[in-house]
Amino acid sequence: MRLDRTDPLAALLLRSPIGALVDWAARVRASVQRKLLVAFLLITLLFIGMAAFSLLTMRGMTRQSELLDRAHQRLEWSQQIHHSLAMQMHLTAMALLVRDEAAIGSILRENNRFNEALARLEEAVEQPERAVIQKVRAGQEEAMAVVADIANLVRDSKIEAATRVHSTREDPLYRSIDALVSQMVQQEDARMVRLRDGMRAARERSLVVLGGFAAIAVLLALAAGFVISWMLIRPLSAAHGLLNELSSGRFGGSVKVPNNDELGELAVQLSATSRELARLDAEQRRAAQELAALNAKLQQTSVAKSEFLANMSHELRTPLNAILGFTEMLTDGLYGAVPGDFREPLADIQTNGRHLLRLINDVLDLSKIEAGRMELSLGEYSAEEVVNTVRASLRSLAEEKALEFRVELDAGLPEIMLGDAKRITQCLLNLAGNALKFTKRGRVTIRAERQGDFVHYSVADTGIGIPPEQLEAVFTEFRQLDATITREFGGTGLGLSITKKFVEMHGGRIWVESRLSEGSTFHFTIPLKSEMASTV
Ligand code: ADP
C-alpha cells in the first residue's frame, strides 16, 4: 500500500465512529509499543474468552450425554422389568397348561431377574419414581405368594383350583403390576425424549452463541487492528506527504497529527525541520541573489580588466617594436660600427625585448579571448604546411640544443582542411616551443594524423616531464609548475592556456600525458571542418 493513497473502504471507515476511535487511540498518552501491546493483549483475551466459552459448552454437552446414557440405562432396566413380568405371566400359564411343577422354578428365576433390575432402577431414580417402584415391588411380592399357592395346588394336582387362583388373583395382580411397569417404561421413554430434545436445543443454542462469540471476536480483532494500524499509518502518511513536499523543494509545511506518542514527536520534529529548511532556503535565495549581483559586477569588472589589458598591450607593442627595430638596426651597424663592449648589452636588450613582446602578445590574445573579442578567421589550410612552418621556425633552436627534431605526417591526412591556420600554427608553436624548452637531450617529435573527422596533433618530448598531480594545472593561466625550472627555462605561463582556448574555439580537445624525468606528450584535436568562428 502506498502511504499517500487511502483505499475507499478505509476512507469510509475513517469518517465513521471508528475514525473517532482511531483519533482517541492516537491521543492516548503512551508509547507506540505500549499501545501495540495493549491491542494484542485485548485480542488475545478475546480469543482466550472464546476458548473458555467453548470449553464450558463442551463440558455442558458431556454432562448432557452422561445424563442421556443414564436415562438410556434406566429405560433398558424398565424394559427388562417389563419383559420379566410378561415372562412370569407366560410361564405361570405354561405351568398350568402342562401341569408341571418344574415350570414354577422358571417363574422364580424370572422373578429374581425382575427384582435385580428393579433394585438397580430404584437406585438410579429420584423420590417420586421410587414410590411407584415400591408399589411394583409390593405387587410382585404378593404375586410371588400367589405363585407359591398355585405351585402347591399343582403339586397336589388340583389344577382346577390352581387355574381359578390364577385367573382370580394372579392375573389381575400381574395386570396391575404390568400397568405400573408400563407407566414406568413410558415415563423413562418420555424422559429420554425430553433429554434428547433438550440436548439438541442446547447444541443449537451453543452453536449460535459460539458463532456469535466468534463473529464478535473477529470483528473486534479487525476493529482493533484497524484502529492500531491507522493510528500508525496516518502520521506516517502525513510525514511522507511532508517529506515529498520537502524533496520537491517546497519547504515550510507542517504535519498535524493527534498522536501523543513517538510518532507525534516525530511529526513535531519534522514540522520544525521543515520550518528551519524554509528559513535556510529563504536565506540561501537571498544569498544567491546577492551572489548573482556580485557575479554580474565581477563579470563587468573582468571584461573592463580584459579590455584594459587588450588596449594596454596594444599600446605597449608599438613602442616595443620600435625599440626592437632600433636595437636591431644598431646591432646590424646601420648607425655605424658597434663598439665591442656594446654588443653584449645590445644582445640582452634584444632578448629581453623579444621576451617582453611575446608576453605582451600572449596577454593581448588572452584578454581578447576573455573580453569575447577574439574571433577565428576560418579558411582552407593544410596541416602539412602548418607542421612544416613550425618545424622551420624552431629548427635552429633544436640545433642549438643538439636535439633531434622530427616530424611525422600521416599519409591519410586530407590536403585541405577548414580552420584558422594562424592560430593552429600558434598552438603547435607553443607546444613544440615548450617541448624544446623543457628538453635537454633526446628528441622532440611533432605528429599529425587523421582520426575520423578530426586531425590529431601531438608533440612528444624526452624532457623533464610533469608530475601527475600537476597535469591538469598546466592549462591554467600564469601557471608555471616550478619556479626554479621556469627561471632556468623562461616563459610566461600563458602559452598552454591560450592554446587550450584556441583548440576549444575550433571545437577540439587538448590533453597531456607525461612521466616525470621521461618526457611529455601534448595532444590536441581539431575538426577537419571547423565551424566555430566564435569566441569561447
Ligand atoms: P610557459 O611560457 O611558462 O612555458 P606554458 O603555459 O606554455 O607557459 O606552460 C606552463 C607550464 O607547464 C610550464 O611553465 C611548465 O612548467 C609546464 N610545461 C609545459 N610544457 C612542458 C613540457 N613539454 N615539459 C615539461 N613541462 C612543461
XYZ file of C-alpha atoms and ligand atoms in Angstrom:
563
model
C 0.000 0.000 0.000
C 1.343 3.415 -0.903
C 1.366 5.754 2.057
C -0.097 8.671 0.184
C -3.133 6.707 -1.001
C -6.052 5.599 1.195
C -8.336 2.916 -0.210
C -12.033 3.909 -0.364
C -13.184 1.436 2.329
C -10.582 2.711 4.791
C -11.537 6.303 3.944
C -15.208 5.493 4.634
C -14.382 3.776 7.918
C -12.208 6.691 8.982
C -15.216 9.008 8.591
C -17.385 6.659 10.699
C -17.285 6.456 14.539
C -14.346 4.059 14.200
C -12.400 7.055 12.863
C -13.080 8.817 16.174
C -11.706 5.704 17.886
C -8.533 5.983 15.792
C -8.225 9.632 16.950
C -8.773 8.580 20.527
C -6.141 5.807 20.345
C -3.702 8.283 18.799
C -4.347 10.830 21.552
C -3.718 8.345 24.369
C -0.511 9.447 26.053
C 1.572 6.246 25.802
C 4.357 4.860 23.681
C 3.561 3.070 20.417
C 4.997 -0.122 21.881
C 2.633 0.036 24.859
C -0.359 0.732 22.633
C 0.517 -2.208 20.423
C 0.923 -4.454 23.454
C -2.469 -3.440 24.839
C -4.122 -4.073 21.478
C -2.541 -7.502 21.146
C -3.498 -8.306 24.736
C -7.112 -7.328 24.076
C -7.265 -9.526 21.016
C -5.616 -12.393 22.880
C -8.099 -12.005 25.754
C -10.959 -12.189 23.287
C -9.657 -15.446 21.910
C -8.991 -16.826 25.378
C -12.604 -15.909 26.283
C -13.796 -17.723 23.208
C -11.741 -20.787 24.062
C -13.112 -20.765 27.653
C -16.649 -20.486 26.374
C -16.069 -23.425 24.016
C -14.719 -25.484 26.926
C -17.765 -24.663 29.042
C -20.057 -25.642 26.206
C -18.185 -28.900 25.753
C -18.484 -29.656 29.458
C -22.250 -28.998 29.363
C -22.592 -31.279 26.367
C -20.638 -34.039 28.084
C -22.884 -33.784 31.132
C -25.965 -33.937 28.949
C -24.692 -37.021 27.159
C -23.924 -38.671 30.508
C -27.474 -37.961 31.579
C -28.682 -39.407 28.318
C -26.603 -42.509 28.877
C -28.092 -42.944 32.315
C -31.607 -42.411 31.034
C -30.909 -44.974 28.395
C -29.802 -47.452 31.052
C -32.896 -46.790 33.089
C -35.089 -47.338 30.067
C -33.323 -50.623 29.443
C -33.889 -51.729 33.043
C -37.566 -50.800 32.986
C -37.919 -52.642 29.654
C -36.214 -55.649 31.217
C -38.643 -55.487 34.191
C -41.495 -55.323 31.729
C -40.134 -58.295 29.866
C -39.581 -60.371 33.074
C -43.147 -59.674 34.124
C -44.505 -60.813 30.780
C -42.322 -63.950 31.047
C -43.642 -64.676 34.551
C -47.224 -64.443 33.322
C -46.431 -66.617 30.388
C -44.565 -69.212 32.480
C -47.478 -69.435 35.014
C -49.900 -70.068 32.149
C -47.496 -72.711 30.815
C -47.192 -74.392 34.263
C -50.997 -74.661 34.420
C -51.180 -75.980 30.893
C -48.506 -78.639 31.239
C -49.379 -79.209 34.958
C -45.712 -79.308 35.716
C -44.272 -78.016 38.934
C -40.859 -77.584 37.289
C -42.184 -74.673 35.278
C -42.803 -72.878 38.542
C -38.967 -72.889 39.078
C -38.542 -70.892 35.912
C -41.022 -68.337 37.244
C -38.872 -67.935 40.351
C -35.739 -67.411 38.236
C -37.547 -64.813 36.219
C -38.642 -63.215 39.498
C -35.011 -62.945 40.561
C -34.104 -61.155 37.330
C -37.116 -58.890 37.823
C -36.017 -57.978 41.359
C -32.449 -57.337 40.296
C -33.467 -54.901 37.572
C -35.958 -53.283 39.947
C -33.257 -52.786 42.594
C -30.896 -51.158 40.024
C -33.658 -48.913 38.805
C -34.596 -47.903 42.325
C -31.024 -46.823 42.981
C -30.945 -44.691 39.866
C -34.259 -42.841 40.208
C -35.473 -39.907 42.285
C -38.012 -39.940 45.116
C -41.368 -39.743 43.221
C -40.441 -42.667 40.955
C -39.238 -44.666 43.965
C -42.805 -44.711 45.321
C -44.045 -46.368 42.108
C -41.188 -48.889 42.293
C -42.105 -49.755 45.852
C -45.675 -50.312 44.750
C -44.411 -52.616 41.961
C -42.225 -54.464 44.455
C -45.180 -54.925 46.891
C -47.335 -56.184 43.990
C -44.590 -58.527 42.883
C -44.145 -59.966 46.359
C -47.859 -60.566 46.546
C -47.750 -62.167 43.104
C -44.958 -64.488 44.292
C -47.096 -65.568 47.242
C -49.928 -66.372 44.794
C -47.426 -68.219 42.540
C -46.423 -70.301 45.620
C -50.103 -71.146 46.242
C -50.542 -72.123 42.626
C -47.401 -74.280 42.838
C -48.804 -76.109 45.899
C -52.137 -76.692 44.165
C -50.376 -78.000 41.045
C -48.239 -80.324 43.206
C -51.485 -81.626 44.764
C -52.876 -81.970 41.200
C -55.656 -79.564 41.984
C -55.364 -77.981 38.592
C -58.835 -76.524 38.550
C -58.307 -74.723 41.876
C -54.921 -73.560 40.637
C -56.481 -72.239 37.417
C -59.050 -70.407 39.464
C -56.385 -68.823 41.685
C -54.517 -67.859 38.569
C -57.440 -66.138 36.893
C -58.930 -64.568 40.006
C -55.875 -63.474 41.913
C -52.675 -63.773 39.933
C -53.869 -62.434 36.607
C -55.414 -59.190 37.979
C -52.348 -58.767 40.177
C -49.993 -59.123 37.211
C -52.142 -56.773 35.157
C -51.972 -54.103 37.842
C -48.149 -54.595 38.090
C -47.954 -54.512 34.312
C -49.871 -51.241 34.270
C -47.416 -49.756 36.775
C -44.364 -51.073 34.882
C -45.765 -49.810 31.564
C -46.249 -46.444 33.195
C -42.603 -46.576 34.344
C -41.380 -47.525 30.858
C -43.395 -44.694 29.352
C -42.049 -42.280 31.914
C -38.449 -43.312 31.199
C -39.092 -43.133 27.495
C -40.600 -39.649 27.794
C -37.724 -38.609 29.976
C -35.258 -39.748 27.339
C -37.108 -37.916 24.593
C -37.074 -34.793 26.779
C -33.369 -35.174 27.401
C -32.641 -35.724 23.715
C -34.706 -32.664 22.758
C -33.007 -30.643 25.469
C -29.638 -31.731 24.201
C -30.474 -30.819 20.617
C -31.745 -27.417 21.706
C -28.659 -26.877 23.869
C -26.420 -27.860 20.980
C -28.168 -25.440 18.634
C -28.074 -22.729 21.265
C -24.389 -23.201 21.931
C -23.665 -23.243 18.184
C -25.433 -19.895 17.800
C -23.734 -18.430 20.878
C -20.321 -19.767 19.854
C -20.776 -18.492 16.287
C -21.877 -15.109 17.605
C -18.982 -15.020 20.004
C -16.519 -15.929 17.242
C -18.022 -13.333 14.897
C -17.839 -10.652 17.594
C -14.265 -11.668 18.471
C -13.207 -11.498 14.823
C -14.954 -8.145 14.352
C -13.372 -6.755 17.494
C -9.953 -8.055 16.429
C -10.423 -6.463 12.995
C -11.555 -3.202 14.585
C -8.582 -3.207 16.971
C -6.242 -3.971 14.060
C -7.801 -1.167 12.011
C -7.585 1.336 14.854
C -3.992 0.468 15.705
C -2.792 0.326 12.111
C -4.445 3.639 11.169
C -3.168 5.203 14.352
C 0.295 4.421 12.880
C -0.416 4.893 9.164
C -1.982 8.359 9.437
C 1.020 10.135 10.960
C 3.383 8.163 8.716
C 1.466 9.126 5.600
C 1.306 12.771 6.780
C 5.085 12.651 7.339
C 5.501 11.040 3.927
C 3.481 13.868 2.366
C 5.637 16.479 4.066
C 8.840 14.675 3.021
C 7.543 14.633 -0.567
C 6.965 18.384 -0.331
C 10.453 18.874 1.084
C 12.079 16.718 -1.577
C 10.333 18.725 -4.295
C 11.685 21.905 -2.754
C 8.535 23.170 -1.015
C 9.646 23.979 2.496
C 7.730 25.361 5.460
C 4.831 22.847 5.525
C 3.921 21.076 8.755
C 2.484 17.745 9.932
C -0.532 17.893 12.246
C -1.388 14.613 13.917
C -3.321 13.897 17.120
C -0.724 11.318 18.245
C 0.677 11.644 21.734
C 3.402 9.059 21.135
C 6.759 8.773 19.322
C 5.013 9.425 16.017
C 3.566 12.640 17.430
C 7.079 13.677 18.468
C 8.343 12.752 15.011
C 5.667 14.953 13.428
C 6.639 17.880 15.664
C 10.309 17.419 14.770
C 9.535 17.116 11.072
C 7.493 20.315 11.162
C 10.340 22.093 12.948
C 12.827 20.767 10.375
C 10.589 21.933 7.551
C 10.341 25.426 9.088
C 14.107 25.511 9.538
C 14.583 24.388 5.939
C 12.213 27.162 4.787
C 14.260 29.695 6.735
C 17.538 28.364 5.324
C 16.049 28.273 1.838
C 14.967 31.919 2.083
C 18.398 32.829 3.396
C 20.095 30.879 0.648
C 17.903 32.525 -2.005
C 18.820 35.909 -0.650
C 22.498 34.934 -0.659
C 22.184 33.569 -4.207
C 20.619 36.852 -5.353
C 23.401 38.817 -3.718
C 25.929 36.452 -5.243
C 24.377 36.814 -8.702
C 24.529 40.609 -8.400
C 28.134 40.338 -7.244
C 28.922 37.952 -10.080
C 27.463 40.335 -12.639
C 29.564 43.118 -11.163
C 32.640 40.880 -11.223
C 31.990 39.946 -14.815
C 31.721 43.624 -15.710
C 34.969 44.251 -13.883
C 36.636 41.300 -15.587
C 35.531 42.500 -19.021
C 36.781 46.005 -18.160
C 40.087 44.477 -16.997
C 40.445 42.413 -20.162
C 39.599 45.420 -22.300
C 42.133 47.500 -20.416
C 44.777 44.803 -20.844
C 43.973 44.403 -24.528
C 44.271 48.158 -25.100
C 47.337 48.452 -22.923
C 49.175 45.564 -24.588
C 48.291 47.005 -27.963
C 49.675 50.386 -26.885
C 52.794 48.712 -25.421
C 53.553 46.798 -28.576
C 54.111 49.841 -30.769
C 56.954 51.441 -28.720
C 58.419 47.991 -28.008
C 58.536 47.137 -31.697
C 60.257 50.464 -32.238
C 62.839 49.644 -29.505
C 63.457 46.208 -31.024
C 63.726 47.723 -34.515
C 66.264 50.353 -33.454
C 68.252 47.796 -31.436
C 68.402 45.557 -34.482
C 69.494 48.461 -36.647
C 72.187 49.297 -34.060
C 73.354 45.674 -33.982
C 73.356 45.489 -37.776
C 75.686 48.588 -37.820
C 73.259 50.896 -39.598
C 74.364 53.679 -37.245
C 77.992 52.866 -37.559
C 80.221 50.184 -36.123
C 79.141 48.920 -32.699
C 81.936 49.024 -30.098
C 82.797 45.562 -28.782
C 81.630 46.364 -25.222
C 78.158 47.330 -26.520
C 77.451 44.076 -28.321
C 76.520 42.023 -25.268
C 74.200 44.609 -23.649
C 72.580 45.171 -27.064
C 72.004 41.408 -27.425
C 70.495 41.352 -23.920
C 68.178 44.263 -24.811
C 67.055 42.274 -27.874
C 66.463 39.012 -25.962
C 64.548 40.699 -23.163
C 62.661 42.903 -25.600
C 61.549 39.789 -27.579
C 60.530 38.080 -24.370
C 58.522 41.154 -23.392
C 56.904 41.230 -26.830
C 55.917 37.559 -26.514
C 54.464 38.251 -23.111
C 52.559 41.273 -24.412
C 51.260 39.253 -27.380
C 50.111 36.457 -25.087
C 48.397 38.897 -22.722
C 46.761 40.569 -25.699
C 45.464 37.220 -27.034
C 44.222 36.101 -23.652
C 42.468 39.368 -22.874
C 40.886 39.422 -26.293
C 39.590 35.879 -25.708
C 38.278 36.808 -22.269
C 36.699 40.040 -23.464
C 34.963 37.971 -26.126
C 36.710 39.854 -28.856
C 38.785 37.020 -30.248
C 37.452 35.540 -33.452
C 38.835 32.757 -35.570
C 39.325 33.523 -39.172
C 38.435 30.252 -40.743
C 39.804 29.288 -44.093
C 41.243 26.410 -46.039
C 44.614 25.250 -44.770
C 46.920 22.264 -44.905
C 48.097 20.503 -41.786
C 51.313 19.599 -43.528
C 52.067 23.270 -44.145
C 51.289 24.141 -40.529
C 53.612 21.435 -39.215
C 56.385 22.387 -41.610
C 56.122 26.092 -40.677
C 56.505 25.164 -37.006
C 59.462 22.938 -37.781
C 61.127 25.656 -39.859
C 60.740 28.296 -37.145
C 62.076 26.064 -34.380
C 64.737 24.103 -36.201
C 67.556 26.455 -35.276
C 66.569 26.251 -31.591
C 66.663 22.430 -31.744
C 70.030 22.526 -33.456
C 71.356 24.932 -30.819
C 70.398 22.428 -28.121
C 71.566 19.436 -30.214
C 68.109 17.863 -30.041
C 66.673 15.542 -32.640
C 63.631 17.316 -34.114
C 61.266 15.048 -36.006
C 58.022 15.498 -37.938
C 55.693 12.570 -38.684
C 52.790 13.178 -41.027
C 50.034 10.619 -41.548
C 49.534 9.697 -45.190
C 45.775 9.733 -44.686
C 45.660 13.471 -43.881
C 43.368 15.399 -46.231
C 45.165 18.009 -48.260
C 42.800 20.804 -47.464
C 41.037 21.411 -44.183
C 38.946 24.187 -42.724
C 40.293 26.143 -39.725
C 42.310 29.143 -38.595
C 45.792 28.243 -39.842
C 47.461 31.117 -37.959
C 46.012 30.047 -34.597
C 46.616 26.343 -35.150
C 50.236 27.184 -36.033
C 50.424 29.280 -32.856
C 49.157 26.326 -30.806
C 51.674 23.940 -32.306
C 54.448 26.523 -31.914
C 53.595 26.880 -28.215
C 53.700 23.132 -27.656
C 56.807 22.468 -29.721
C 58.494 25.566 -28.181
C 57.746 24.204 -24.699
C 58.967 20.738 -25.701
C 62.287 22.118 -26.921
C 62.488 24.403 -23.885
C 61.979 21.636 -21.337
C 64.160 19.006 -23.042
C 67.919 18.921 -22.515
C 68.755 15.864 -24.531
C 66.957 13.456 -26.754
C 64.200 14.171 -29.183
C 61.081 16.218 -29.943
C 58.533 14.768 -32.364
C 55.593 16.587 -33.957
C 52.961 14.247 -35.308
C 49.748 14.874 -37.262
C 47.277 12.134 -38.189
C 43.674 11.776 -39.166
C 41.252 10.360 -36.589
C 37.742 10.171 -38.035
C 36.503 13.708 -38.539
C 39.472 15.202 -36.652
C 43.172 15.867 -37.143
C 45.094 14.680 -34.115
C 48.244 16.751 -33.481
C 50.771 15.671 -30.881
C 54.116 16.933 -29.651
C 56.246 14.420 -27.778
C 59.497 15.176 -25.980
C 62.054 13.350 -23.848
C 62.295 16.244 -21.407
C 61.814 16.837 -17.709
C 58.204 15.615 -17.638
C 55.345 16.812 -15.432
C 54.358 15.344 -12.050
C 50.970 13.505 -12.292
C 49.177 15.835 -9.818
C 50.105 18.873 -11.972
C 48.913 17.502 -15.292
C 45.612 19.399 -15.300
C 47.090 22.586 -13.806
C 49.418 23.230 -16.723
C 46.495 24.590 -18.758
C 45.686 27.274 -16.181
C 46.732 30.863 -16.886
C 50.013 32.096 -15.451
C 50.624 28.597 -14.159
C 54.264 27.546 -14.153
C 54.940 24.364 -12.302
C 58.226 25.044 -10.645
C 59.730 28.485 -10.136
C 63.314 27.202 -10.340
C 62.641 25.372 -13.576
C 60.903 28.434 -15.007
C 63.780 30.624 -14.028
C 66.034 28.249 -15.892
C 63.867 27.901 -18.972
C 61.976 31.217 -19.086
C 58.339 31.613 -20.228
C 55.155 33.465 -19.375
C 52.818 30.777 -18.115
C 50.214 31.768 -20.717
C 51.121 29.602 -23.716
C 49.164 26.498 -22.754
C 46.026 28.309 -21.608
C 45.901 30.274 -24.881
C 46.499 27.045 -26.819
C 43.652 25.352 -24.935
C 41.315 28.229 -25.732
C 42.145 28.227 -29.439
C 41.724 24.448 -29.654
C 38.342 24.658 -27.945
C 37.266 27.534 -30.158
C 37.831 25.182 -33.083
C 35.665 22.541 -31.394
C 38.632 20.347 -30.445
C 40.122 18.990 -27.235
C 43.566 19.176 -25.604
C 45.252 16.870 -23.088
C 48.649 15.781 -21.898
C 50.378 12.533 -20.927
C 53.652 12.722 -19.050
C 56.134 10.853 -16.875
C 58.450 12.742 -14.635
C 62.048 12.762 -15.977
C 60.985 10.721 -19.003
C 59.105 13.204 -21.131
C 55.683 14.585 -22.048
C 53.299 14.275 -24.954
C 50.776 17.060 -25.565
C 47.829 16.134 -27.793
C 45.101 18.227 -29.368
C 42.430 17.576 -31.955
C 40.944 19.957 -34.493
C 37.857 19.077 -36.588
C 38.623 18.576 -40.266
C 35.980 21.184 -40.944
C 35.837 23.640 -38.065
C 32.629 25.568 -37.937
C 33.251 27.513 -34.831
C 34.264 31.024 -35.597
C 33.050 32.368 -32.306
C 34.792 33.062 -29.037
C 34.987 30.534 -26.186
P 55.484 28.911 -20.227
O 55.520 30.103 -21.005
O 55.940 29.041 -18.816
O 56.049 27.703 -20.909
P 53.070 27.498 -20.635
O 51.638 27.811 -20.370
O 53.418 27.182 -22.043
O 53.919 28.617 -20.053
O 53.437 26.260 -19.734
C 53.047 26.232 -18.394
C 53.948 25.327 -17.607
O 53.712 23.967 -17.971
C 55.391 25.498 -17.826
O 55.920 26.548 -17.062
C 55.995 24.181 -17.431
O 56.112 24.121 -16.033
C 54.921 23.214 -17.857
N 55.189 22.621 -19.174
C 54.672 22.987 -20.355
N 55.139 22.198 -21.348
C 56.006 21.318 -20.791
C 56.829 20.236 -21.315
N 56.860 19.898 -22.593
N 57.556 19.541 -20.388
C 57.515 19.846 -19.061
N 56.775 20.860 -18.534
C 56.023 21.585 -19.385
